[in-house]
Coordinates of C-alpha atoms in Angstrom, one line a residue:
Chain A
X992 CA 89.0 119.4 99.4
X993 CA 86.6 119.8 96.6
X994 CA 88.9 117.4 94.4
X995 CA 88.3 115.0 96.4
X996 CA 84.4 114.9 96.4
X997 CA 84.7 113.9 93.1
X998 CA 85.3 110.6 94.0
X999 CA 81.8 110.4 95.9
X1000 CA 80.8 109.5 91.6
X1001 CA 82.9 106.3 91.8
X1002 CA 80.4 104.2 92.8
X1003 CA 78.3 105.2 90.4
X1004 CA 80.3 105.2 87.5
X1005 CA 81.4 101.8 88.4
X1006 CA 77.7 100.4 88.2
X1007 CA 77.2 102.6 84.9
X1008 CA 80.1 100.6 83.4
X1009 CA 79.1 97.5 84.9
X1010 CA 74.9 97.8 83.8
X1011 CA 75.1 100.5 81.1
X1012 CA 78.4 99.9 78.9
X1013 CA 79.2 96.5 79.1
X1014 CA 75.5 95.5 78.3
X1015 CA 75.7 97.9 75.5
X1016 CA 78.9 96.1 74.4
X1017 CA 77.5 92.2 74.2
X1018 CA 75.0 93.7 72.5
X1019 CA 77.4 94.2 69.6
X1020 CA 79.6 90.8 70.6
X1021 CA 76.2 88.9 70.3
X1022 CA 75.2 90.5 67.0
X1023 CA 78.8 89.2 65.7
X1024 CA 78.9 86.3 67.4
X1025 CA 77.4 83.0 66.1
X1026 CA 75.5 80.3 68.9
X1027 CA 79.4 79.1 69.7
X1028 CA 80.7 82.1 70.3
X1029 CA 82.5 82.7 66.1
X1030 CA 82.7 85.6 64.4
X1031 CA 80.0 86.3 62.2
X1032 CA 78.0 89.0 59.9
X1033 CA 75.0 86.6 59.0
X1034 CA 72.8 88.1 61.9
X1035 CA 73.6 91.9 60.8
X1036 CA 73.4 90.5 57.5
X1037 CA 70.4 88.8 58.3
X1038 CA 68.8 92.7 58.9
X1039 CA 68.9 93.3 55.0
X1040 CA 68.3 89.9 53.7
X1041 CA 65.0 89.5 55.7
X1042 CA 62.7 90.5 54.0
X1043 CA 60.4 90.6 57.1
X1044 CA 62.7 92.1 59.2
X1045 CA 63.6 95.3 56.7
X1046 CA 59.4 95.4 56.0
X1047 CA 58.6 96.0 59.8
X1048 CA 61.8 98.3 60.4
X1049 CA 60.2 100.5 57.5
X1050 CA 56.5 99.9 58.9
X1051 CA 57.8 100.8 62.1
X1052 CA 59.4 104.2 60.9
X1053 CA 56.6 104.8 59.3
X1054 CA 54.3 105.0 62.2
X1055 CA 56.5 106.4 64.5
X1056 CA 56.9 109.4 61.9
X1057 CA 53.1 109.6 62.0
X1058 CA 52.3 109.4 65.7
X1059 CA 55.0 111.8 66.7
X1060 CA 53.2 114.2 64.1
X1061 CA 50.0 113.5 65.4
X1062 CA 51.7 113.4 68.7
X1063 CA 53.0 117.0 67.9
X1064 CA 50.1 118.6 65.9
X1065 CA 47.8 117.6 69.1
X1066 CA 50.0 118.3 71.8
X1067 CA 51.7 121.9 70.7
X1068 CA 48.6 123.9 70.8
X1069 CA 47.9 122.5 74.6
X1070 CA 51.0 123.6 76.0
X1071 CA 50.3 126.5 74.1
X1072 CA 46.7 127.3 75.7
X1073 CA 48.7 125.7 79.5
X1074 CA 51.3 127.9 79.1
X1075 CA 49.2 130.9 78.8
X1076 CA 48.5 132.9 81.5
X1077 CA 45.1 134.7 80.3
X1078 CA 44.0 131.0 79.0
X1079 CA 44.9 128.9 82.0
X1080 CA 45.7 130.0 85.2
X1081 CA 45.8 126.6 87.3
X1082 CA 48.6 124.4 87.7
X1083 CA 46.0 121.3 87.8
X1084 CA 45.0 121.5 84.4
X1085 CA 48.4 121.2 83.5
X1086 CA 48.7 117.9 85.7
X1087 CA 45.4 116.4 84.6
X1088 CA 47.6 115.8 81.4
X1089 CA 50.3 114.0 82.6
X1090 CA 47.7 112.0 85.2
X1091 CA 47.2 109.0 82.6
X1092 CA 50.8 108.1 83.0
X1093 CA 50.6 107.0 87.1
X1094 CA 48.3 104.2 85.2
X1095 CA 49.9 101.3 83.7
X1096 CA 50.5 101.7 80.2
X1097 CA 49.5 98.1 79.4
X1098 CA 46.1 98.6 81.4
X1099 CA 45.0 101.7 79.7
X1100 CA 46.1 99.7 75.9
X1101 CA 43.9 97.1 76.5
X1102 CA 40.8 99.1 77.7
X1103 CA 41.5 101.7 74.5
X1104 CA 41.3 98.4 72.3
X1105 CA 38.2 97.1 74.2
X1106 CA 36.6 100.2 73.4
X1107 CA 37.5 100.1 69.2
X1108 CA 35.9 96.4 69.7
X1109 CA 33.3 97.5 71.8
X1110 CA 32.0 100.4 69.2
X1111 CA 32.9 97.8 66.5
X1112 CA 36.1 99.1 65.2
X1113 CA 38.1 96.9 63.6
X1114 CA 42.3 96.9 65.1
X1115 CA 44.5 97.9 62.5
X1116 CA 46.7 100.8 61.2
X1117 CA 44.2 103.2 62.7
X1118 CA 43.5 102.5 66.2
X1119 CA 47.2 101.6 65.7
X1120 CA 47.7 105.4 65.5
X1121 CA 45.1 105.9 67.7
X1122 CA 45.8 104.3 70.5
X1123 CA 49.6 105.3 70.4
X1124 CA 48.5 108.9 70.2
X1125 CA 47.0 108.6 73.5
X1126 CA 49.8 107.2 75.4
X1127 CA 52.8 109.3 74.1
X1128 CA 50.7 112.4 74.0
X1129 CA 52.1 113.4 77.8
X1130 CA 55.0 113.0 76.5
X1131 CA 54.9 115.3 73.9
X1132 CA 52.9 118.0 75.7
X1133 CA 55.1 118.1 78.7
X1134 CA 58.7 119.1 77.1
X1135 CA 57.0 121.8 75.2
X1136 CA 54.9 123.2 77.9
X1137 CA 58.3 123.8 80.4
X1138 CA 60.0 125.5 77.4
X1139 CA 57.0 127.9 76.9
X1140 CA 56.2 128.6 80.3
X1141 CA 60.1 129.5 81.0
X1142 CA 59.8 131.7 78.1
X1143 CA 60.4 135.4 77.8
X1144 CA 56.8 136.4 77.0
X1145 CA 58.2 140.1 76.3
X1146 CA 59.6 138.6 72.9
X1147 CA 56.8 137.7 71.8
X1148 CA 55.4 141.3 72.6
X1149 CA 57.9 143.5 71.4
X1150 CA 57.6 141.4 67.8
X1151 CA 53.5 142.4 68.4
X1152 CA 54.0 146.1 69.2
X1153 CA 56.8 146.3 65.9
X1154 CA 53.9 145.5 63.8
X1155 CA 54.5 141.6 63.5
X1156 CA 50.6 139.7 62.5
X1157 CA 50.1 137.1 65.3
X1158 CA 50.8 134.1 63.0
X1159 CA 54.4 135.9 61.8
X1160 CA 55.0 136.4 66.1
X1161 CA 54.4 132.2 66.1
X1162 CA 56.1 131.5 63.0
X1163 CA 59.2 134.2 63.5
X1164 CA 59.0 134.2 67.2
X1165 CA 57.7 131.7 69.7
X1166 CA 58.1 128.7 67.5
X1167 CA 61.7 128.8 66.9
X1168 CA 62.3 129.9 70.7
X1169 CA 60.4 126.4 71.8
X1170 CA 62.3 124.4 69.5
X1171 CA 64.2 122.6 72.4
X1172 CA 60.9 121.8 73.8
X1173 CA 59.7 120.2 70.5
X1174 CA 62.9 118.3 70.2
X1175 CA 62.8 116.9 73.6
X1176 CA 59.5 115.9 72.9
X1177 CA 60.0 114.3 69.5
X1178 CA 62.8 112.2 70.8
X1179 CA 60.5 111.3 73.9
X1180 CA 58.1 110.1 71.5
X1181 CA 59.7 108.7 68.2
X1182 CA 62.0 106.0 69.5
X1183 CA 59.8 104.6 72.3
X1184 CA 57.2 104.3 69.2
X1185 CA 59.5 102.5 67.0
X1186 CA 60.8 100.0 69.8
X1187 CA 57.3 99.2 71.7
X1188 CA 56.4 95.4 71.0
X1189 CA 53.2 95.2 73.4
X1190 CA 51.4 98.1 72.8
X1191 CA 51.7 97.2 68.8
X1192 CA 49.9 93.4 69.6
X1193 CA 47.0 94.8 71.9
X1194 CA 46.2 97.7 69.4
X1195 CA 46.7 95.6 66.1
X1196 CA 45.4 92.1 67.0
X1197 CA 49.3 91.4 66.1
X1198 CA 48.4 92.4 62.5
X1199 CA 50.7 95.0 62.2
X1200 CA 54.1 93.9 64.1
X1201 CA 56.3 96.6 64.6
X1202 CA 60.4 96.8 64.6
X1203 CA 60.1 96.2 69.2
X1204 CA 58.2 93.3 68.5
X1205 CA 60.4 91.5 65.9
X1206 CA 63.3 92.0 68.3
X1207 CA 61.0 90.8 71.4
X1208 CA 60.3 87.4 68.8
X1209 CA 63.9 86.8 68.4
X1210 CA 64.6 86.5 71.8
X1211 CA 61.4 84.7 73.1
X1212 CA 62.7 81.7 70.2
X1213 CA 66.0 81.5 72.0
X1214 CA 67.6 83.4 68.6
X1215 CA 69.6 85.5 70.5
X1216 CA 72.1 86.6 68.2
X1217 CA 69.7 87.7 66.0
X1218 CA 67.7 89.3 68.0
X1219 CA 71.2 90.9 69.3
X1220 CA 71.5 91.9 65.6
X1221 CA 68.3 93.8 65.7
X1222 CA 68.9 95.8 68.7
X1223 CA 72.5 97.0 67.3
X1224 CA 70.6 98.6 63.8
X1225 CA 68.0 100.4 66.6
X1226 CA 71.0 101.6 68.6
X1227 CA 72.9 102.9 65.6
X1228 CA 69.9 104.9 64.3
X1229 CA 69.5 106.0 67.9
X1230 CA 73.1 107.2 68.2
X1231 CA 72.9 108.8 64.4
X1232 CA 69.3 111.0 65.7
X1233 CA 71.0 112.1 69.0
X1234 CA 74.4 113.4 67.9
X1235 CA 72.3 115.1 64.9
X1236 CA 69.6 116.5 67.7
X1237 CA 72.3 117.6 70.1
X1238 CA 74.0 119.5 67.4
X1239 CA 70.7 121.2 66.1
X1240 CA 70.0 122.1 70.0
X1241 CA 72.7 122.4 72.4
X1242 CA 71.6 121.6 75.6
X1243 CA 68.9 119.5 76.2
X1244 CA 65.7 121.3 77.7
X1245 CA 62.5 120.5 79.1
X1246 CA 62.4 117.0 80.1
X1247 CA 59.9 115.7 82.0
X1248 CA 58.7 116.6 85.6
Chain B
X733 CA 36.3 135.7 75.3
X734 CA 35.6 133.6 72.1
X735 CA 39.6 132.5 71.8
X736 CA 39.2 131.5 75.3
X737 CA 36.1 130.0 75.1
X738 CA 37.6 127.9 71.9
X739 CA 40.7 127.5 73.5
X740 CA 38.8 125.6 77.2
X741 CA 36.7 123.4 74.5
X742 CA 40.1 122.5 73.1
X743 CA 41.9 121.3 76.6
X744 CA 38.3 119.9 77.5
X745 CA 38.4 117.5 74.1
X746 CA 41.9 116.3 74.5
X747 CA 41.4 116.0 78.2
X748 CA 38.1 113.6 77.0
X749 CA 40.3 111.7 74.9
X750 CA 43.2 110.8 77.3
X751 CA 40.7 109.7 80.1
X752 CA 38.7 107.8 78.2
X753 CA 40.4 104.4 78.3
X754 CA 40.3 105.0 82.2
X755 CA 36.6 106.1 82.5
X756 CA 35.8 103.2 80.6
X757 CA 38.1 100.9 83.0
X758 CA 36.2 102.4 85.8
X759 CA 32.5 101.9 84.7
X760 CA 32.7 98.6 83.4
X761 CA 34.9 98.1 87.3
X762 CA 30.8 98.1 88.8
X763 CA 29.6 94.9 86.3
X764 CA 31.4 91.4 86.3
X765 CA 31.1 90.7 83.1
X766 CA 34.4 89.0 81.7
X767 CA 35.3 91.5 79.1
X768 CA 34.8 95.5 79.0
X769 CA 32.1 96.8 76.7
X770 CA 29.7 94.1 77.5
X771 CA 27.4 95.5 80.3
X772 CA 25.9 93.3 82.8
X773 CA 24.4 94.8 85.7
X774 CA 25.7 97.4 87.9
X775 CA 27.4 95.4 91.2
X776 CA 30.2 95.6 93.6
X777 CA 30.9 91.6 93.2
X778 CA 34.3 92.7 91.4
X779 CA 35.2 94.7 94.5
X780 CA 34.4 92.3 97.1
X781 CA 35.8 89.3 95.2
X782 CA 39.5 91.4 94.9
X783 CA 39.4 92.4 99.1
X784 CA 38.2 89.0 99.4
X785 CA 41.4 87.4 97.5
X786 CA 38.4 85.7 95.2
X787 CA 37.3 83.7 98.3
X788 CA 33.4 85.9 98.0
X789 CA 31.0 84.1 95.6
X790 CA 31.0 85.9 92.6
X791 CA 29.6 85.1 89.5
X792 CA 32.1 85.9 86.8
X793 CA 34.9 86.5 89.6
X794 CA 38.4 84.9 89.3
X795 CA 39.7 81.9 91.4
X796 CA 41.3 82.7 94.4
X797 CA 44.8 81.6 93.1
X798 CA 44.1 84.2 89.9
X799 CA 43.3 87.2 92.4
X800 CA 45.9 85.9 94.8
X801 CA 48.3 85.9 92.1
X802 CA 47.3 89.3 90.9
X803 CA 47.5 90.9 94.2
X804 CA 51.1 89.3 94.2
X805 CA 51.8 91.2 91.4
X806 CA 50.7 94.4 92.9
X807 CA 52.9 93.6 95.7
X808 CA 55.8 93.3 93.7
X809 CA 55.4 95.9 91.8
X810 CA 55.4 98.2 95.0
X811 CA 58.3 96.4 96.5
X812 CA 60.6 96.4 93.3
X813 CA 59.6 100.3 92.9
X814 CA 60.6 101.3 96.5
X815 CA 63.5 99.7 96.6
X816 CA 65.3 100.5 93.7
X817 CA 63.8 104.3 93.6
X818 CA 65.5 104.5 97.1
X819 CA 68.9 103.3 96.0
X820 CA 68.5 104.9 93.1
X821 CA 68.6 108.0 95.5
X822 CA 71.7 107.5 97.1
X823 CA 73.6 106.2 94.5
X824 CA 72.4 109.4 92.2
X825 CA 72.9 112.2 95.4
X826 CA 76.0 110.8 95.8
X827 CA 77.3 110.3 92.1
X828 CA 75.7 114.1 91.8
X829 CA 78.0 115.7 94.2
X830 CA 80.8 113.8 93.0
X831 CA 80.0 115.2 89.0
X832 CA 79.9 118.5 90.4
X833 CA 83.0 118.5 91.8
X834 CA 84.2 116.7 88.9
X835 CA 86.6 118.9 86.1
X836 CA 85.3 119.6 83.1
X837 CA 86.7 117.0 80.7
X838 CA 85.7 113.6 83.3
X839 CA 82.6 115.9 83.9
X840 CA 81.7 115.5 80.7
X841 CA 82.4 112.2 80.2
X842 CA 80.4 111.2 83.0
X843 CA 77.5 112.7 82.5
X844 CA 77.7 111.7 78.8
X845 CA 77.2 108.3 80.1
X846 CA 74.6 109.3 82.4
X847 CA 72.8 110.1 79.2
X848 CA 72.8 106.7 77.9
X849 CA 70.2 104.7 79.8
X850 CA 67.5 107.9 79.0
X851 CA 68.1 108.2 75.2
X852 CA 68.2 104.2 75.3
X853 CA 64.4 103.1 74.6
X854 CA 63.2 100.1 77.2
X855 CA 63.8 97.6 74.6
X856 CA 67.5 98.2 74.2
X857 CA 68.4 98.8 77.8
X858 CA 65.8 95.4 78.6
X859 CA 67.6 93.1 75.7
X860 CA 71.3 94.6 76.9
X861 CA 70.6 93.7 80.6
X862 CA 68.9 89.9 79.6
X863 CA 72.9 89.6 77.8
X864 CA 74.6 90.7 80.6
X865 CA 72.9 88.3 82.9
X866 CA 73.3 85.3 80.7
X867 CA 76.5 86.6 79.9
X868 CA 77.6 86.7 83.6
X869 CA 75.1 83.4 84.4
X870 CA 73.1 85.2 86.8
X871 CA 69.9 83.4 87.5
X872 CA 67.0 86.1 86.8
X873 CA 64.7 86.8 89.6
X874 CA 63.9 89.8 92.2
X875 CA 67.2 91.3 92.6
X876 CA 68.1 91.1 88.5
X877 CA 65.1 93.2 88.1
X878 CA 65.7 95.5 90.9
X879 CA 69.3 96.0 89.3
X880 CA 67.5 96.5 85.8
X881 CA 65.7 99.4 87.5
X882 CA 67.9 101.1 89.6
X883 CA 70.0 101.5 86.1
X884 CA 67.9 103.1 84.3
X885 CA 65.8 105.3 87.5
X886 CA 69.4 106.8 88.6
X887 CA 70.3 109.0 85.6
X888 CA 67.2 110.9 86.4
X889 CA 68.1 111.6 89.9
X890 CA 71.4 112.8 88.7
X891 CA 69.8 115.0 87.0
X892 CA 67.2 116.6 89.2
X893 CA 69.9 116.6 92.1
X894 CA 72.5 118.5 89.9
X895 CA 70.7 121.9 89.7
X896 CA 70.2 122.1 93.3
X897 CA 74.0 121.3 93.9
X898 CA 74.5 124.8 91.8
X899 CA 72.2 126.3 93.7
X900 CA 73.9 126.1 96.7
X901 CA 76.5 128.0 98.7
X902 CA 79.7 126.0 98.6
X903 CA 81.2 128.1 101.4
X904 CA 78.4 126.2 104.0
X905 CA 79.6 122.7 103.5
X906 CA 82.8 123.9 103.9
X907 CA 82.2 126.5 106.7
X908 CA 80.7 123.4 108.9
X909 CA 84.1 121.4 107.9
X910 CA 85.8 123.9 109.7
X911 CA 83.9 124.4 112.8
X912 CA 84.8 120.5 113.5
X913 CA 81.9 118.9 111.2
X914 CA 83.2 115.4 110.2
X915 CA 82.1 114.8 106.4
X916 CA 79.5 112.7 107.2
X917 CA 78.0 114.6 109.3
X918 CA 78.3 117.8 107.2
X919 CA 76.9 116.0 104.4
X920 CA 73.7 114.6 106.7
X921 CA 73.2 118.1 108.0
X922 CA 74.1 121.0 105.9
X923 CA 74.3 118.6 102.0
X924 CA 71.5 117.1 102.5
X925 CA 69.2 119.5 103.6
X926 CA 69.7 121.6 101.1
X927 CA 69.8 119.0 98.0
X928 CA 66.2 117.5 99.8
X929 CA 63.9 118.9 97.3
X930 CA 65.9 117.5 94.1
X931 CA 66.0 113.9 95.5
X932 CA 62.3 113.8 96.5
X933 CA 61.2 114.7 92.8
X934 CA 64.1 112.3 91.5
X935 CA 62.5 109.3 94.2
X936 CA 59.1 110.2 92.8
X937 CA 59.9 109.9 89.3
X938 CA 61.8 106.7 89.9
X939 CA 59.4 105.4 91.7
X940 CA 56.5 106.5 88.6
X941 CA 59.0 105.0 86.1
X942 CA 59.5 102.0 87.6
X943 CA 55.9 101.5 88.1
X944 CA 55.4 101.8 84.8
X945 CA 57.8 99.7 83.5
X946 CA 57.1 96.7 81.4
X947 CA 59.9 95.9 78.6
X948 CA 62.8 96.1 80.9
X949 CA 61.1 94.0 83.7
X950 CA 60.2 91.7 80.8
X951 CA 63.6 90.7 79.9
X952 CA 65.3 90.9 83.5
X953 CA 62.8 88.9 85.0
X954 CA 63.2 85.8 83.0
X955 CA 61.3 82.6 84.0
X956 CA 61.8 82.4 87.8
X957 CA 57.9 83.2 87.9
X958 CA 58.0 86.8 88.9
X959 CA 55.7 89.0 88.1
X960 CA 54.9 92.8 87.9
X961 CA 51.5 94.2 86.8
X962 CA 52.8 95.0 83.8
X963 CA 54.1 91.7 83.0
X964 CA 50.9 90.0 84.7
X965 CA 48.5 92.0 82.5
X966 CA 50.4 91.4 79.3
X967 CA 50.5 87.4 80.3
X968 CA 46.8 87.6 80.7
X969 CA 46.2 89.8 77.3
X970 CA 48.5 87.1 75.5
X971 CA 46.1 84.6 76.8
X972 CA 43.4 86.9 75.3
X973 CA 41.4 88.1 78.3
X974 CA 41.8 90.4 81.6
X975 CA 41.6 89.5 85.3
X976 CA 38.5 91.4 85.5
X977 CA 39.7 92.3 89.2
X978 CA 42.3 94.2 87.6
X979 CA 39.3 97.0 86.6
X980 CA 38.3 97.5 90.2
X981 CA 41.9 97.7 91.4
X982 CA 43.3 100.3 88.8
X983 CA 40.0 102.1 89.6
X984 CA 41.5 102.3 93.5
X985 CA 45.2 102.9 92.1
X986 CA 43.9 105.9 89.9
X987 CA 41.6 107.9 92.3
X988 CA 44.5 107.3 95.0
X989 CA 46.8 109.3 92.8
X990 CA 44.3 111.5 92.0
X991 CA 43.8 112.4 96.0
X992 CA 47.5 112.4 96.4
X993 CA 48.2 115.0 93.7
X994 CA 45.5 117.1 94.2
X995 CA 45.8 117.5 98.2
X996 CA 49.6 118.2 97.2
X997 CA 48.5 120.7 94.8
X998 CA 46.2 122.2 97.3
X999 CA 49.2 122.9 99.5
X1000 CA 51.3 124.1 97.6
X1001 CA 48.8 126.5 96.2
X1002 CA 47.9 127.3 99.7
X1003 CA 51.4 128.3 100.5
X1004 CA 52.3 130.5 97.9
X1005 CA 48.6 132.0 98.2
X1006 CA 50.2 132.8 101.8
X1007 CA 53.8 134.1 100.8
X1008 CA 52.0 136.3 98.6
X1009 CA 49.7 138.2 100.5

């Protein structure tokens, strides 16, 4: 009986195969492929030759680095301060964080860059930042705060009543046990940051064009191999981060909601 | 007191920070000028001219065809997230209990792929659906993007169904087998019941996550004419300027949410305030 209700997942897997594996596949067939349908490396070739497509690749690590730090540096100590229970005993505070989200991301881009132009601020790397900061911040805060709030607080304790200074606790103790939290939240925040195209226009005036928006080009000129190119160096580098996360972590906790 | 005192001023600043894109939408929803920042005048003309459908005389108010067009999007935006979040529920309760029930190895492999369309950022998973469709020569339109969002919304009920399927007695499903339950209805009366709670919060955050979407709906939509809010407003900021309507409607959208998830809160508060005592 129970062997059978495993067939209850063959719908599903058919439509996984169907939108999830064989899209992923003409991804590569297109990258290969030239505008007949020949075999070809110019467009992968075309990644490292480009001179403007390696320079907004690196840009584009670049800031993603430096808004999942920010992301992280902002968004640790407030699932710290949610998590605790002599800080914050509401559940609301916790949801007035991830509020923002139920607003389109698009709408609240534009109003943050009508406020740098409104104060004067001129769009560039900084409201770049800036501006990214505030919509992947949820996303950050959220992962961490489930792993904290599922934690054993009596660790943390016992560390305390050995003789353990609160910043050797952190360090030795409650750090490394919310390290799946920080994980789930770094990859929650570092590859939609690399891969965004709008978000990068609205904050930057389109000065700063990052990897999402290159790709986004290449298919709004009709260059679909290229841009098919594009996408199969992002979905590399994302395969290479999750087999090297999953190994570091093991099972994948927090998550959102 | 002076950690907690710090540690309030803290949550206060950050909270200041992430509201204040929608504080400013919301103020500058009461003046008509075109763009935010420049203040003309406290009014409702913005409100009246986006119940109207632009037809009230309002100075710096849209045509009727901009507002009508807007409130299409709206519409569409609604209508795509409803129904793919509720197929997205069946397909995901129903691929859930079939993973469960799955052995190890396929189990795996399964929900390996189920992984796939989460780790994949929008881009990838909107440029890989655009290629499948020109691939397959499907003409882009309502039921592409539909498709577009049901793939990537169903993982995430798989995944908030599964850990209620553990949850669960087995023995019940099986128990109402025996006393002359045919599967389906054992499944719409004991299953289903039971699993409730994991597909409500996997149909709300389908529904939230296909609201928000913008890249996927980008690509899958094509040129048919379509459009979400997302793509409408990133049309319009191409062009260099909002629908000022849109400020007086995302006002509406976010104190609606607000209402919602507060008077949920409230309850749920209430009730365990109850169980307690």
């Amino acid at each position: 009986m129970f062997r059978k209700r495993s067939t209850w997942a063959l719908p599903y897997v058919i439509f996984m195969v169907l939108f999830v594996v064989l899209p992923l596949l003409l991804i590569a067939f297109y990258a290969m492929t030239d505008g007949n349908g020949h075999f070809t490396f110019s467009n992968i070739a075309g990644f490292f030759t480009d001179a403007k497509f390696l320079n907004s690749f690196l840009v584009s690590l670049e800031v993603a680095l430096e808004n999942t730090l920010i992301c992280l540096a902002i968004g640790y100590p407030v699932a710290m301060i949610l998590s605790n229970k002599d800080l914050n005993k509401s559940a609301v505070t916790a949801l007035l964080f991830i509020l923002p989200m139920w607003i389109n991301a698009l709408m609240r881009t534009m109003a943050t860059a009508e406020i740098f132009n409104a104060f004067g601020i001129q769009l560039g790397k900084g409201t770049l930042l800036f501006g990214m900061a505030y919509d992947y911040l949820p996303f950050m805060i959220y992962p961490i705060y489930n792993v904290l709030n599922k934690m054993d607080k009596s660790y943390a304790e016992a560390a305390a009543d050995l003789g353990a200074k609160p910043a050797t606790v952190f360090l030795k103790v409650t750090l490394p046990l919310s390290m799946p939290g920080i994980i789930s939240g770094v990859m929650m925040v570092f590859m939609p940051t690399v891969s965004t195209f709008a978000v990068s226009e609205i904050l930057t005036n389109n000065t700063i064009q990052l990897f999402g928006s290159v790709i986004q080009e290449q298919f709004y000129n009709m260059m679909w191999n290229q841009g098919a190119a594009l996408a199969l160096v992002m979905l590399i580098i994302i395969g290479i981060t999750t087999i090297f996360s999953s190994k570091k972590d093991g099972e994948a906790e927090g998550g959102l909601i | 007191m002076m950690k907690k005192i710090l540690a309030k001023s803290y949550l206060g600043f950050v909270l200041v920070l992430l509201y204040a894109p929608i504080v400013f939408i919301a103020i500058y929803s009461f003046t008509t000028a075109k763009s935010m920042g420049n203040w003309t005048g406290f009014t409702f003309d913005l409100y009246k001219s986006l119940f109207t459908g632009g037809a009230a005389e309002v100075v710096g108010g849209s045509s009727p065809e901009k507002v009508g067009s807007l409130v299409t999007a709206l519409e569409n935006t609604l209508l795509i997230a409803l129904i793919a979040s509720a197929f997205s529920v069946m397909l995901g309760t129903l691929a859930a209990i079939g993973i469960y029930n799955m052995k190890t190895r396929q189990k795996a492999a399964v929900q390996f792929m189920n992984n796939i369309p989460m780790l994949n950022p929008d881009i990838i998973t909107g440029v890989s659906l655009f290629l499948l469709f020109v691939f397959l020569h499907i003409s882009k339109g309502y039921v592409t993007v539909i498709l577009s969002h049901i793939t990537f919304c169903t993982p995430y009920v798989v995944l908030n169904v599964l850990p209620k399927l553990s949850q669960m007695n087995p023995n019940i499903y099986e128990a109402a087998l025996d006393l002359g339950a045919t599967p389906s209805q054992a499944l719409r009366k004991v299953m289903i019941p039971q699993l409730w709670p994991g597909m409500l919060s996997g149909f709300i955050l389908s529904f939230t996550m296909s609201l928000d979407d913008f890249a996927v709906t980008y690509f899958t939509a094509g040129s048919s004419g379509l459009d979400t809010l997302s793509t409408y407003i990133y049309a319009d900021a191409r062009k260099g300027g909002l629908t000022p309507e849109l400020r007086p409607m995302m006002t509406i959208i976010f104190l609606l949410i607000l209402v919602v998830l507060l008077l949920v809160n409230y309850r749920t508060f209430k009730k365990t305030k109850t169980a307690n005592s």
